[in-house]
Each structure stands twice: as structure tokens, then as C-alpha cells.
Short mmCIF file of C-alpha atoms in Angstrom, two decimals:
data_model
loop_
_atom_site.label_atom_id
_atom_site.label_comp_id
_atom_site.label_asym_id
_atom_site.label_seq_id
_atom_site.Cartn_x
_atom_site.Cartn_y
_atom_site.Cartn_z
CA MET A 1 226.01 1.58 121.56
CA LYS A 2 227.09 5.47 121.70
CA ILE A 3 225.08 7.42 119.21
CA THR A 4 226.67 11.07 118.38
CA VAL A 5 224.56 13.39 116.92
CA GLU A 6 225.95 16.70 115.41
CA ASN A 7 224.46 19.80 113.58
CA LEU A 8 221.50 17.27 112.22
CA SER A 9 219.10 19.74 110.38
CA TYR A 10 216.10 17.64 108.32
CA ILE A 11 213.81 19.81 105.81
CA TYR A 12 210.47 18.05 104.63
CA ALA A 13 209.46 18.70 101.07
CA PRO A 14 211.65 21.30 100.09
CA GLY A 15 210.71 23.43 97.69
CA THR A 16 206.64 22.47 97.79
CA PRO A 17 204.20 25.13 99.29
CA PHE A 18 204.37 22.30 102.28
CA GLU A 19 208.20 22.62 102.85
CA LYS A 20 208.84 22.89 106.49
CA ALA A 21 212.43 22.66 108.67
CA ALA A 22 211.13 19.32 110.80
CA LEU A 23 214.80 19.32 112.91
CA ARG A 24 216.87 22.02 113.36
CA ASP A 25 220.55 22.10 114.74
CA ILE A 26 220.66 19.08 116.58
CA ASN A 27 223.03 17.83 118.96
CA PHE A 28 223.11 15.29 121.59
CA THR A 29 224.55 12.10 122.34
CA ILE A 30 223.28 8.94 124.52
CA GLU A 31 225.71 6.92 125.98
CA SER A 32 225.68 2.71 125.27
CA GLY A 33 223.45 1.13 128.20
CA ASP A 34 221.14 4.63 128.24
CA PHE A 35 217.39 4.33 128.71
CA VAL A 36 216.56 7.99 127.15
CA GLY A 37 212.94 9.04 126.88
CA LEU A 38 212.45 11.60 123.85
CA ILE A 39 209.50 13.89 124.84
CA GLY A 40 207.64 16.79 122.79
CA HIS A 41 204.63 17.79 121.22
CA SER A 42 202.73 16.06 118.36
CA GLY A 43 204.59 17.37 115.06
CA SER A 44 207.66 18.87 117.37
CA GLY A 45 210.36 16.16 115.53
CA LYS A 46 210.36 13.27 117.61
CA SER A 47 209.18 10.86 114.87
CA THR A 48 210.99 12.29 112.41
CA LEU A 49 214.54 12.20 114.66
CA VAL A 50 213.90 8.55 115.54
CA GLN A 51 213.96 7.51 111.78
CA HIS A 52 217.09 9.16 111.00
CA LEU A 53 218.56 7.06 113.32
CA ASN A 54 218.30 3.95 111.43
CA GLY A 55 219.17 5.24 108.12
CA LEU A 56 215.44 5.25 106.64
CA VAL A 57 215.58 8.84 106.28
CA LYS A 58 218.54 10.80 105.40
CA PRO A 59 219.45 13.68 106.88
CA THR A 60 219.36 17.51 105.01
CA ASP A 61 222.62 18.30 106.68
CA GLY A 62 224.45 17.00 109.77
CA THR A 63 226.35 14.09 111.02
CA ILE A 64 224.93 10.85 112.91
CA ARG A 65 227.54 8.39 114.33
CA ILE A 66 225.83 5.03 115.92
CA GLY A 67 229.21 2.99 117.37
CA GLU A 68 231.85 4.02 115.17
CA ARG A 69 229.54 3.88 112.06
CA VAL A 70 229.36 7.00 110.25
CA ILE A 71 225.27 6.66 108.83
CA THR A 72 225.18 9.73 107.27
CA GLY A 73 226.83 11.62 103.85
CA LYS A 74 228.16 10.38 100.93
CA HIS A 75 230.00 7.69 102.62
CA ALA A 76 227.22 6.61 104.62
CA ASP A 77 227.67 2.87 106.61
CA THR A 78 224.08 1.91 106.49
CA LYS A 79 223.92 -1.72 105.26
CA GLY A 80 222.37 -3.83 108.15
CA LEU A 81 221.86 -0.82 109.85
CA CYS A 82 217.75 -1.31 111.19
CA PHE A 83 219.43 -4.90 112.30
CA THR A 84 221.40 -2.74 114.70
CA VAL A 85 219.28 0.02 115.69
CA GLY A 86 215.86 -1.52 115.85
CA LEU A 87 213.07 0.80 115.22
CA VAL A 88 209.48 0.31 116.53
CA PHE A 89 206.96 2.47 114.82
CA GLN A 90 204.20 4.00 116.21
CA TYR A 91 200.99 1.80 116.09
CA PRO A 92 203.50 -1.30 115.24
CA GLU A 93 200.46 -3.43 115.24
CA GLN A 94 199.24 -2.03 112.19
CA GLN A 95 202.25 -3.35 109.74
CA LEU A 96 201.73 -6.81 110.72
CA PHE A 97 200.58 -9.35 107.83
CA ALA A 98 202.00 -12.68 108.29
CA GLU A 99 199.67 -15.97 108.67
CA THR A 100 201.07 -16.62 111.95
CA ILE A 101 202.83 -14.83 114.46
CA TYR A 102 205.43 -16.92 114.44
CA GLN A 103 205.93 -16.15 110.65
CA ASP A 104 205.54 -12.43 111.40
CA ILE A 105 207.77 -11.91 114.43
CA ALA A 106 210.26 -14.51 112.17
CA PHE A 107 210.27 -11.95 108.88
CA GLY A 108 213.31 -9.25 110.32
CA PRO A 109 215.66 -12.57 111.55
CA SER A 110 214.95 -13.66 108.38
CA ASN A 111 216.04 -10.96 106.56
CA MET A 112 219.07 -11.19 108.34
CA GLY A 113 219.65 -14.52 106.53
CA LEU A 114 220.08 -16.46 109.95
CA SER A 115 219.74 -20.22 110.08
CA PRO A 116 215.98 -21.32 110.85
CA ALA A 117 217.35 -22.96 113.73
CA GLU A 118 218.77 -19.20 115.05
CA ILE A 119 215.28 -17.78 113.70
CA ASP A 120 213.10 -20.48 115.62
CA LEU A 121 215.70 -19.64 118.91
CA ARG A 122 214.98 -15.71 118.15
CA VAL A 123 211.81 -16.04 117.89
CA ARG A 124 210.83 -17.85 120.98
CA THR A 125 213.52 -15.92 122.85
CA ALA A 126 211.66 -12.43 121.93
CA MET A 127 208.03 -13.73 122.62
CA ASP A 128 209.46 -14.83 126.16
CA LEU A 129 210.48 -10.70 126.10
CA VAL A 130 207.25 -9.68 125.41
CA GLY A 131 205.38 -11.97 127.54
CA LEU A 132 203.18 -14.02 124.83
CA SER A 133 202.82 -17.47 125.69
CA PRO A 134 203.91 -19.91 123.25
CA ASP A 135 200.65 -21.09 122.70
CA LEU A 136 200.16 -18.55 120.58
CA MET A 137 202.61 -19.31 118.27
CA GLU A 138 200.25 -20.24 115.66
CA LYS A 139 197.48 -18.41 115.81
CA SER A 140 196.97 -15.64 113.32
CA PRO A 141 198.03 -12.03 114.20
CA PHE A 142 194.39 -10.39 113.38
CA SER A 143 193.03 -12.14 115.94
CA ILE A 144 194.37 -11.39 119.13
CA SER A 145 193.83 -8.16 121.34
CA GLY A 146 194.96 -4.60 120.53
CA GLY A 147 197.57 -4.66 123.49
CA GLN A 148 198.75 -8.31 121.93
CA LYS A 149 199.46 -7.22 118.52
CA ARG A 150 201.24 -4.71 120.03
CA ARG A 151 203.40 -7.25 121.76
CA VAL A 152 204.17 -9.27 118.63
CA ALA A 153 204.85 -6.23 116.33
CA ILE A 154 207.92 -5.33 119.48
CA ALA A 155 208.84 -9.04 119.08
CA GLY A 156 209.16 -8.53 115.99
CA VAL A 157 211.83 -5.80 116.43
CA LEU A 158 213.45 -7.39 119.16
CA ALA A 159 213.81 -10.85 117.65
CA MET A 160 216.54 -9.24 115.30
CA GLU A 161 218.14 -8.54 119.11
CA PRO A 162 219.35 -4.61 117.74
CA LYS A 163 221.80 -2.82 119.96
CA VAL A 164 219.64 -0.36 119.77
CA LEU A 165 216.08 -0.70 120.51
CA ILE A 166 214.36 2.93 119.88
CA LEU A 167 210.15 2.41 120.54
CA ASP A 168 208.04 5.29 118.97
CA GLU A 169 205.43 5.87 121.76
CA PRO A 170 204.57 2.28 122.26
CA THR A 171 201.88 3.10 124.93
CA ALA A 172 199.77 4.80 122.38
CA GLY A 173 196.04 3.96 122.53
CA LEU A 174 196.57 1.19 125.53
CA ASP A 175 194.86 1.06 128.66
CA PRO A 176 196.65 1.79 132.22
CA LYS A 177 197.29 -1.76 132.41
CA GLY A 178 198.31 -2.46 129.15
CA ARG A 179 201.23 0.48 129.40
CA ASP A 180 202.11 -0.41 132.50
CA GLU A 181 202.81 -4.16 131.48
CA ILE A 182 205.13 -3.06 128.14
CA LEU A 183 206.67 -0.41 129.72
CA ASN A 184 207.79 -3.16 132.61
CA SER A 185 208.75 -5.44 129.61
CA ILE A 186 210.95 -2.98 128.19
CA ARG A 187 212.83 -2.30 131.21
CA LYS A 188 213.63 -5.84 131.64
CA ILE A 189 214.16 -6.13 127.96
CA HIS A 190 216.70 -3.13 128.53
CA LYS A 191 218.11 -5.03 131.82
CA GLN A 192 218.87 -8.51 130.30
CA MET A 193 219.50 -8.05 126.79
CA ASP A 194 222.31 -4.81 127.62
CA MET A 195 220.19 -2.23 124.96
CA THR A 196 220.94 1.44 124.35
CA VAL A 197 216.73 2.37 124.85
CA ILE A 198 215.26 5.20 123.14
CA LEU A 199 211.89 5.70 124.22
CA VAL A 200 209.27 8.39 122.90
CA SER A 201 206.82 9.65 124.62
CA HIS A 202 204.80 12.79 125.81
CA SER A 203 203.83 11.25 129.17
CA MET A 204 206.12 12.68 131.60
CA GLU A 205 204.97 10.03 134.30
CA ASP A 206 206.22 7.15 131.95
CA VAL A 207 209.62 8.57 131.36
CA ALA A 208 210.05 9.99 134.78
CA LYS A 209 209.47 5.79 135.92
CA TYR A 210 211.60 4.28 133.22
CA CYS A 211 214.17 6.91 131.74
CA ASP A 212 217.45 7.97 133.48
CA LYS A 213 217.75 10.88 130.54
CA LEU A 214 215.60 12.86 128.83
CA LEU A 215 216.09 14.55 125.31
CA VAL A 216 213.04 17.28 125.28
CA LEU A 217 212.34 18.35 121.69
CA ASN A 218 210.31 21.54 120.56
CA GLU A 219 209.02 22.99 117.17
CA GLY A 220 212.21 20.60 115.97
CA GLU A 221 214.99 21.96 118.43
CA VAL A 222 216.31 20.52 121.84
CA VAL A 223 215.32 22.36 124.51
CA LEU A 224 216.64 20.56 126.88
CA SER A 225 218.61 17.52 128.07
CA GLY A 226 220.35 15.67 130.89
CA THR A 227 219.27 13.07 133.73
CA LEU A 228 216.05 13.19 134.96
CA ALA A 229 217.07 16.20 137.54
CA GLU A 230 218.54 18.35 135.61
CA VAL A 231 215.38 18.68 133.24
CA PHE A 232 213.04 18.05 135.85
CA HIS A 233 214.47 21.42 137.23
CA HIS A 234 213.16 23.58 134.54
CA ALA A 235 209.36 23.21 135.49
CA ASP A 236 209.16 26.58 133.77
CA THR A 237 210.58 26.49 130.38
CA LEU A 238 208.82 22.94 130.02
CA THR A 239 205.18 24.52 130.92
CA ASP A 240 206.56 27.51 128.24
CA ILE A 241 206.69 24.47 125.55
CA GLY A 242 203.08 23.11 127.28
CA LEU A 243 204.43 19.99 128.71
CA SER A 244 205.33 19.33 132.45
CA VAL A 245 206.76 18.12 135.94
CA PRO A 246 205.22 14.59 136.59
CA GLN A 247 202.33 15.59 138.99
CA VAL A 248 204.43 14.23 141.85
CA THR A 249 207.56 16.41 141.00
CA LEU A 250 205.20 19.52 140.84
CA ALA A 251 203.35 18.32 144.37
CA VAL A 252 206.76 18.37 145.73
CA HIS A 253 207.99 22.01 144.05
CA LYS A 254 205.09 23.21 145.92
CA LEU A 255 205.77 21.54 149.47
CA ARG A 256 208.98 22.73 149.05
CA GLU A 257 207.64 26.55 148.39
CA LYS A 258 205.78 26.57 151.79
CA GLY A 259 209.08 25.69 153.46
CA ILE A 260 208.51 21.56 153.53
CA GLU A 261 211.50 20.44 153.96
CA ILE A 262 210.98 17.61 151.56
CA ALA A 263 213.86 16.17 149.19
CA GLU A 264 214.32 17.70 146.21
CA ASN A 265 214.43 14.92 143.16
CA VAL A 266 211.18 13.22 143.64
CA PHE A 267 210.02 11.95 140.13
CA THR A 268 207.37 8.83 140.59
CA VAL A 269 204.83 7.95 143.18
CA SER A 270 206.88 5.73 145.01
CA GLU A 271 209.88 8.58 145.36
CA ALA A 272 207.65 10.54 147.00
CA ILE A 273 206.37 7.64 149.45
CA SER A 274 209.86 7.50 150.70
CA ALA A 275 210.83 10.82 150.73
CA ILE A 276 207.34 11.92 152.67
CA MET A 277 208.32 8.62 155.49
CA LYS A 278 211.31 10.05 155.44
CA LEU A 279 210.65 13.22 156.75
CA ARG A 280 207.85 11.35 159.28
CA GLY A 281 211.59 10.19 160.74
CA MET B 1 209.09 7.70 96.13
CA LEU B 2 205.16 7.71 96.39
CA LYS B 3 205.22 11.30 97.98
CA ASP B 4 206.35 12.20 93.92
CA ILE B 5 202.83 10.99 92.87
CA THR B 6 200.59 14.27 92.67
CA ILE B 7 197.74 13.47 90.24
CA GLY B 8 194.62 14.59 92.66
CA GLN B 9 196.06 16.80 94.79
CA TYR B 10 195.39 19.93 95.81
CA TYR B 11 198.06 22.85 95.66
CA PRO B 12 196.83 25.36 97.67
CA SER B 13 197.52 28.86 96.85
CA GLU B 14 195.42 32.01 96.44
CA SER B 15 194.77 32.68 93.02
CA VAL B 16 191.78 33.64 90.75
CA VAL B 17 191.86 30.06 89.34
CA HIS B 18 191.54 28.52 92.49
CA LYS B 19 188.48 31.20 92.99
CA LEU B 20 186.60 29.80 89.94
CA ASP B 21 183.15 27.79 89.95
CA PRO B 22 183.63 24.27 89.58
CA ARG B 23 181.33 23.51 87.63
CA LEU B 24 183.07 26.08 85.00
CA LYS B 25 186.24 24.08 85.36
CA ILE B 26 185.13 20.86 85.06
CA ILE B 27 183.15 21.53 81.75
CA LEU B 28 186.64 23.54 80.57
CA THR B 29 188.13 20.51 81.57
CA LEU B 30 185.85 18.51 79.13
CA VAL B 31 186.38 20.88 76.67
CA TYR B 32 190.01 20.59 76.55
CA ILE B 33 189.81 17.06 76.54
CA VAL B 34 188.56 16.78 72.98
CA ALA B 35 189.99 19.72 71.66
CA ILE B 36 193.86 18.35 72.24
CA PHE B 37 192.19 15.99 69.56
CA LEU B 38 191.18 18.48 67.36
CA ILE B 39 195.18 19.52 67.17
CA ARG B 40 196.35 19.03 63.95
CA ASN B 41 200.12 20.43 63.86
CA PHE B 42 202.62 21.04 65.67
CA TRP B 43 201.97 24.57 66.37
CA GLY B 44 198.84 24.00 68.19
CA PHE B 45 200.67 22.25 70.84
CA LEU B 46 203.44 24.61 70.66
CA LEU B 47 200.68 27.56 71.60
CA LEU B 48 198.95 25.02 73.89
CA ALA B 49 202.50 24.70 75.98
CA VAL B 50 202.77 28.51 76.11
CA LEU B 51 199.08 28.57 77.70
CA SER B 52 200.20 26.26 80.13
CA ILE B 53 202.81 28.00 81.15
CA LEU B 54 201.01 30.93 81.12
CA LEU B 55 198.22 29.10 83.54
CA CYS B 56 200.98 28.05 85.96
CA LYS B 57 201.60 31.91 86.31
CA VAL B 58 198.23 32.86 86.75
CA SER B 59 197.62 29.79 89.09
CA LYS B 60 200.49 30.28 91.21
CA ILE B 61 201.60 26.52 90.37
CA PRO B 62 205.24 25.74 89.75
CA VAL B 63 206.06 24.49 86.19
CA GLY B 64 208.27 21.82 88.33
CA PHE B 65 205.36 21.00 90.18
CA LEU B 66 203.62 19.93 87.21
CA LEU B 67 206.30 18.03 85.65
CA LYS B 68 206.93 16.51 88.75
CA GLY B 69 203.20 14.91 88.09
CA LEU B 70 203.89 13.66 84.80
CA LYS B 71 207.01 10.84 86.15
CA PRO B 72 204.49 8.27 87.04
CA LEU B 73 203.13 8.16 83.97
CA ALA B 74 206.83 7.91 81.88
CA VAL B 75 206.60 4.06 81.08
CA LEU B 76 202.94 4.38 79.32
CA MET B 77 203.88 7.26 77.78
CA VAL B 78 207.61 5.57 76.73
CA ILE B 79 205.27 2.66 75.55
CA THR B 80 202.98 4.41 73.28
CA ALA B 81 205.48 6.18 71.68
CA LEU B 82 207.38 3.34 70.86
CA LEU B 83 204.56 0.88 69.85
CA ASN B 84 203.71 4.51 67.63
CA LEU B 85 207.01 4.55 66.47
CA PHE B 86 207.88 0.95 64.98
CA MET B 87 203.99 0.51 63.92
CA THR B 88 203.03 2.92 61.41
CA ASP B 89 203.15 2.05 57.81
CA GLY B 90 204.39 4.78 55.58
CA LYS B 91 207.64 6.12 54.14
CA ILE B 92 210.38 3.69 55.62
CA LEU B 93 213.42 5.61 56.74
CA TRP B 94 215.07 2.51 58.96
CA GLN B 95 213.61 -0.80 58.79
CA LEU B 96 215.51 -4.09 60.78
CA GLY B 97 213.31 -7.35 60.35
CA PHE B 98 209.72 -6.49 61.39
CA LEU B 99 210.69 -3.31 63.77
CA LYS B 100 211.00 -0.50 61.18
CA ILE B 101 210.73 3.16 61.36
CA THR B 102 208.36 6.25 59.39
CA GLN B 103 208.16 9.23 58.66
CA GLU B 104 204.83 9.19 59.54
CA GLY B 105 205.08 6.92 62.56
CA ILE B 106 207.83 9.34 63.78
CA ILE B 107 205.28 12.25 63.85
CA LEU B 108 202.21 10.36 65.39
CA SER B 109 204.43 9.00 67.72
CA ALA B 110 205.36 12.45 68.80
CA PHE B 111 201.65 13.75 68.51
CA MET B 112 200.62 10.88 70.72
CA LEU B 113 203.29 12.07 73.33
CA LEU B 114 202.63 15.13 73.26
CA ARG B 115 198.97 14.52 73.92
CA ILE B 116 199.31 12.56 77.11
CA LEU B 117 201.10 15.18 78.10
CA PHE B 118 198.97 17.56 77.86
CA LEU B 119 196.19 15.67 78.42
CA VAL B 120 197.11 14.85 82.31
CA MET B 121 198.88 18.05 82.88
CA GLY B 122 195.60 20.15 81.70
CA THR B 123 193.26 17.97 83.55
CA SER B 124 195.78 18.24 86.65
CA PHE B 125 195.13 21.93 86.81
CA LEU B 126 191.18 20.51 87.51
CA THR B 127 192.36 19.28 90.74
CA TYR B 128 195.12 21.20 91.49
CA THR B 129 193.29 24.56 91.70
CA THR B 130 189.84 23.06 93.15
CA THR B 131 190.02 21.19 96.58
CA PRO B 132 188.21 17.60 96.51
CA ILE B 133 185.16 18.88 98.69
CA THR B 134 184.39 21.93 95.56
CA LEU B 135 185.00 19.26 93.08
CA THR B 136 182.59 17.09 93.83
CA SER B 137 180.05 19.33 94.66
CA GLY B 138 180.57 20.85 91.19
CA ILE B 139 180.12 17.56 89.87
CA GLU B 140 177.15 17.19 91.70
CA SER B 141 175.77 20.19 90.77
CA LEU B 142 176.38 19.23 86.93
CA LEU B 143 175.12 15.72 87.40
CA LYS B 144 171.52 16.72 89.28
CA PRO B 145 169.51 17.10 86.44
CA PHE B 146 170.40 13.51 85.27
CA SER B 147 168.95 12.75 88.13
CA LYS B 148 165.74 12.40 86.62
CA ILE B 149 166.40 9.44 84.65
CA GLY B 150 167.84 7.65 87.55
CA VAL B 151 171.54 8.54 87.84
CA PRO B 152 171.82 8.66 91.53
CA SER B 153 174.19 12.56 91.44
CA HIS B 154 174.66 12.80 95.48
CA GLU B 155 176.05 9.18 95.10
CA ILE B 156 178.44 9.57 93.20
CA ALA B 157 179.40 12.57 94.45
CA MET B 158 179.99 11.40 97.40
CA MET B 159 181.78 8.49 96.37
CA MET B 160 184.27 10.41 94.04
CA SER B 161 185.06 12.82 97.35
CA ILE B 162 185.39 9.92 99.86
CA ALA B 163 187.74 8.55 96.74
CA LEU B 164 189.44 11.78 96.16
CA ARG B 165 189.91 12.47 100.20
CA PHE B 166 191.74 9.05 100.46
CA ILE B 167 194.43 9.16 97.86
CA PRO B 168 196.37 11.14 100.31
CA THR B 169 195.58 9.00 103.06
CA LEU B 170 196.39 5.98 101.50
CA ILE B 171 199.82 7.21 100.11
CA GLU B 172 200.93 7.96 103.53
CA GLU B 173 200.15 5.15 105.12
CA THR B 174 202.18 3.22 102.61
CA ASP B 175 205.11 5.34 103.43
CA LYS B 176 204.41 4.06 106.49
CA ILE B 177 204.47 0.48 106.20
CA MET B 178 207.08 0.21 103.55
CA ALA B 179 208.81 2.60 106.31
CA ALA B 180 208.26 -0.22 108.96
CA GLN B 181 208.55 -3.07 106.84
CA LYS B 182 212.42 -1.52 105.85
CA ALA B 183 212.74 -1.24 109.30
CA ARG B 184 212.16 -5.17 109.57
CA GLY B 185 215.01 -5.42 106.72
CA ALA B 186 213.02 -6.07 103.94
CA ALA B 187 214.15 -5.43 100.89
CA LEU B 188 211.56 -3.98 98.34
CA SER B 189 213.79 -3.49 95.26
CA GLU B 190 216.03 -6.24 95.12
CA GLY B 191 215.72 -9.57 93.49
CA ASN B 192 213.63 -10.59 90.37
CA LEU B 193 210.43 -10.26 89.78
CA ILE B 194 208.70 -12.99 91.53
CA GLN B 195 210.64 -12.39 94.37
CA ARG B 196 209.97 -8.40 94.16
CA ALA B 197 206.32 -9.06 94.17
CA LYS B 198 206.75 -11.24 96.66
CA SER B 199 208.16 -8.21 99.28
CA LEU B 200 204.60 -6.35 97.93
CA ILE B 201 202.91 -9.02 100.62
CA PRO B 202 204.11 -7.27 103.75
CA ILE B 203 203.32 -3.79 102.38
CA LEU B 204 199.43 -4.68 100.96
CA ILE B 205 198.15 -7.04 103.41
CA PRO B 206 198.80 -3.92 106.38
CA LEU B 207 197.19 -1.91 103.26
CA PHE B 208 194.36 -3.99 102.82
CA VAL B 209 193.57 -4.31 106.44
CA SER B 210 193.43 -0.33 107.19
CA ALA B 211 191.83 0.51 104.28
CA PHE B 212 188.89 -1.63 105.53
CA ARG B 213 189.31 -0.24 108.82
CA ARG B 214 189.07 3.17 107.85
CA ALA B 215 186.17 2.15 105.86
CA ASP B 216 184.35 1.00 108.60
CA GLU B 217 185.06 3.50 110.83
CA LEU B 218 184.13 6.18 108.67
CA ALA B 219 180.25 4.33 107.94
CA ILE B 220 180.15 4.47 111.28
CA ALA B 221 181.24 8.24 112.13
CA MET B 222 178.45 8.97 108.93
CA GLU B 223 176.03 7.03 109.95
CA SER B 224 176.47 8.31 114.01
CA ARG B 225 175.95 11.98 112.01
CA CYS B 226 172.72 11.05 110.47
CA TYR B 227 173.99 10.44 107.12
CA HIS B 228 170.77 9.21 104.90
CA GLY B 229 172.08 10.20 101.21
CA GLY B 230 171.29 13.41 99.32
CA ASP B 231 167.49 13.78 99.96
CA ASP B 232 167.03 16.96 101.02
CA ARG B 233 170.59 18.09 102.11
CA THR B 234 171.50 21.67 102.17
CA LYS B 235 174.87 23.19 101.85
CA MET B 236 177.01 25.54 104.05
CA LYS B 237 178.56 26.57 100.78
CA GLU B 238 176.61 27.59 97.42
CA LEU B 239 178.31 27.35 94.79
CA LYS B 240 178.56 30.99 93.10
CA TYR B 241 178.30 31.59 89.12
CA GLY B 242 180.16 35.33 89.13
CA LYS B 243 181.42 37.97 86.66
CA ARG B 244 185.18 36.22 87.27
CA ASP B 245 183.87 32.65 85.50
CA THR B 246 182.34 34.52 82.85
CA ILE B 247 185.83 36.11 82.24
CA ALA B 248 187.07 33.21 82.39
CA LEU B 249 184.88 31.54 80.06
CA PHE B 250 185.78 33.98 77.50
CA VAL B 251 190.01 34.08 77.85
CA PHE B 252 189.33 30.40 77.32
CA ALA B 253 187.40 30.63 74.47
CA ILE B 254 189.54 32.86 72.48
CA CYS B 255 192.79 30.77 73.54
CA LEU B 256 190.79 28.03 71.82
CA THR B 257 189.52 29.57 68.34
CA GLY B 258 193.04 30.35 68.19
CA MET B 259 193.97 27.26 68.23
CA LEU B 260 191.92 26.12 66.34
CA MET B 261 192.66 28.12 63.67
CA LEU B 262 196.31 26.89 63.83
CA ASN B 263 194.91 24.09 62.33
CA LEU B 264 194.41 26.46 59.27
CA LEU B 265 198.29 26.33 58.80
CA GLY B 266 197.95 22.64 57.40
CA ALA B 267 197.58 19.36 59.32
CA SER B 268 200.97 17.79 59.97
CA LEU B 269 198.30 14.46 60.10
#
């Protein structure tokens, strides 16, 4: 589903000493089926921005369109929006509450008013998508490991079968294995369910590996946007705002500066390997 | 919505009131609470209103911010006012069945309303202008003499500072959990009373889980820094009573006298 954001601004706590312009004149378009990485420092407004997209936060100014729906302004059409735009919060395992994993994942679908049979089907599909074994269904969500809890929480959003899936730092605090597993699941879901995915992250390596397009946020403003190649071309701008390009990309840039004719747009280790192999003929 | 709760919050600003000795502020607040119940007529409240606005200006707290803190108490205030309005005996002005409005009732309910209003507003100044750490440091210092008769002054102060410290954290956490459950389509303010109570479960359970987790983490963090209670602990910032505090005390005393003098104008109660 296409997402259009025009002149979006958000002022936090206006009229108090805590007042702060969290977002300033944000403009971007995300095409249907894109896998977009939203990167920026902590405090750059990433989380605030994504909460606008499912109607949880109302902008101070500006327009947001999700597909054909305008979700801002006086005639905002936000009914059931959270079922269309699924948002997985940071540390989503902290919102688990039900007695069993099954009930927790079923919370979203039952709020949609679906039939028990449909709910059952969706819970099972969602558990399968995130790689949770069906044996866990009747277990308490508080008795499983941190990585599994996070999968349960993601499944809870997936079970609503949203058209747009937004994940706010889904890998924060996970070990490398857990991180790869979660991100691989998300890639699989993106392909299988034909969802538009927005991945909020500050790991350049992660977004380089999984996303097609990037949106870079700094102090509430969009500083760069476009394909991986377009964004990573501006290595200096990224460094200026305290971010960086992936380390392999940096290494390849250095090699090119030394006059080695290696392919330019290399963002992952496996791409680097094939580029080097090509050099050797 | 939860952001509106300002009771117990600190309002950062550079003002004379912020810099006063917390012990003085605590004692003056206690005297103020007693003084409110000594007011006998509306002139007293008028003076109090003027003084409150002046205090706002001096401590650089917007009046609107102060009034916003009253919002959560609106229900309590309305109930108090209604009870006093209908349940006071006296000269009957209007009657319907067992409900009656008397002249005394109107005055009494207005009085009660003003009392609660100024009670909350006045005491809010203490927390608005004092950081939780200075506040508990002041309480600890004031309770010190009682430790001879077994009052655990340091422990009380520590418990209070932890509780105060976690009010904003828990509010923030509640906001976050509410947003997360709303993102899953939770209907928080729909349906009848039972449905509403039920819809609180997805918020309260994660909140309790996280509160216990935080308590656990805090205990470990304190123990790993060898915390063992108040014995022999020194302070980085000693409380100092200065000239500024003496001046504040005199100003307060003058205002208090003025307020009590106004009682001579006659009691409306």
C-alpha cells in the first residue's frame, strides 16, 4: 500500500518547558511493496514518525495518505487503521499480557471482530511465519526466552494481516543469531504476504542487507532518501550526522580510492565477495 | 491524557523559589496546609489567590500549568461540592424529596471547593519547585531527630525518593503500553463498565510485570554499589540555610498574618 507524507510536522508538549519540534516538514513517498529502512540516531524522530503512520499520534501539521485514505486533518479516516498499518513497537515483548501465547496473538484479530475459525487460522499462520513451533501455543508468554517473546509480539501484529508492517527496532537487545532470525523472518513475510515493510533501525549493516530503499532522519528532518546506492553515495553526509555506511561499503570505497577497479555499489559481505571474485576473473 | 498528570512533577526553572532550602519549603507547606483550614471568609481566599498568582510569577511557573494539575481531581472536587451542597442543614432555598439546597450548603460547598483547590495548588508548588532528590534530602534532614525514637528516617526518605522518581517513568510506560495495545486495536474507552474494566487487563498486566522488573533491577544496581542504608552516609550536596531562606520565611509570615487578620472582617462560616 502506497504511503505519502507531505509537510508533516509534530511539536511535542507545546506550551511547556519540554516543548520540542520532534518532526519538521517531512516529505516522502513509499511505494506499495517497498522494503524501506528508516535510519537515524536515537532521538531523531524515527519512533514519533512511525506512530503517525497508524494514527496513534496526530501531526501538528501536514498530510499523510495511506493508499487512498487521508488519515490526517479534520476528516481523518482512521477507523480500523491499526489493522491496515501494523506497528510493532520497540521492545514489543513488554506488552505481552495474556495467559497463553495463543490468546496473546489472538488479541489483535479478536479486536477486529473476526470469527473464531478465522482467528484460529490467523494465529497459526502468524506463528508459522515468525518461526514459532505450534507446541508453544498453550504456554505462558512469560515462560519463554526473550527472543521468542519478541516473535510472539511480532506474530500478534502479523495476525491482523496488515497491508503495511512497521517494525521499530525489532532487533534491539537481541544476540546476533536472534537478530538474523528475526530479520530473515521479516524478509520472508515481506515476500510471501506482499506487504509494504518499514524497518526502523540504526544498524547500517542490517538495513543494507534487507532493505531496498532508505530514509535517513536527523533531528526531525529527512536528510537523505532513495535507494541504497543513492543514500550510501553520500557517505560524508552520513558521517556528519553520526551515522556511517556499512563497513564493507567503506572498505570498497577505500579500495577504489587506491585505484582498484572494484564495483562501486557494494553493501553486504556477500556482495563484496562476488565483486572481489569478479576482479580476479 | 496521562501527560496531564502533573502532581508530584518537577518543573525545571531558575528561580528564587527553586533555590530555597527544601526544609524550609516543607515546613512552610505544612503551615500553609493548616492555615488553609483557618480561613473563615472569602476575603482570605481572595488574598490566597492573589498570592498564588504572585508565587507563580516569582517561581516562573505558568499559571496554566498549575491549573492543569487540578484536572485529575475534578471528579473528587465535584463530588465534595455536591455532597456539601445537598447535605447541609439550614435555611432551605430549594427542595425536592430528600434533596435540599440551603444557603449554608452553598457557602459550605464553595468553601470546600476552594479549600481543596488551594490545598492542591499550594502543595504542588513544593514538588514543582523542588527536585525529588532535594525534597527527600530535606525530609530526611527533618526526620533525623526522630531517629532516636526508632523512626527510620533515611529509609523513609529513600522509599519516598524512589516512589517519586518512578512516577514519571511509570506514566511514560503506561502511555507506551497503551499505544502498543491500541496499535493492536484495543478499545480502551468503549463499552460498559465491565467491558472497560476488562480492557484494562492488557495494560495493567504488562505494567505490573515491568514495575517488578524495574524494582528488581534497581535493587541489584543499589546492592552492586554497596548501598547499606543510611549509617555513615555523607552527602555530596549539603543543605544550607541562607539569607534568602530567612527572607522567604519573613515574607511568608507577613502573608500568613495578613490572611489571619482578614478573618476579623467576619466569618461567613
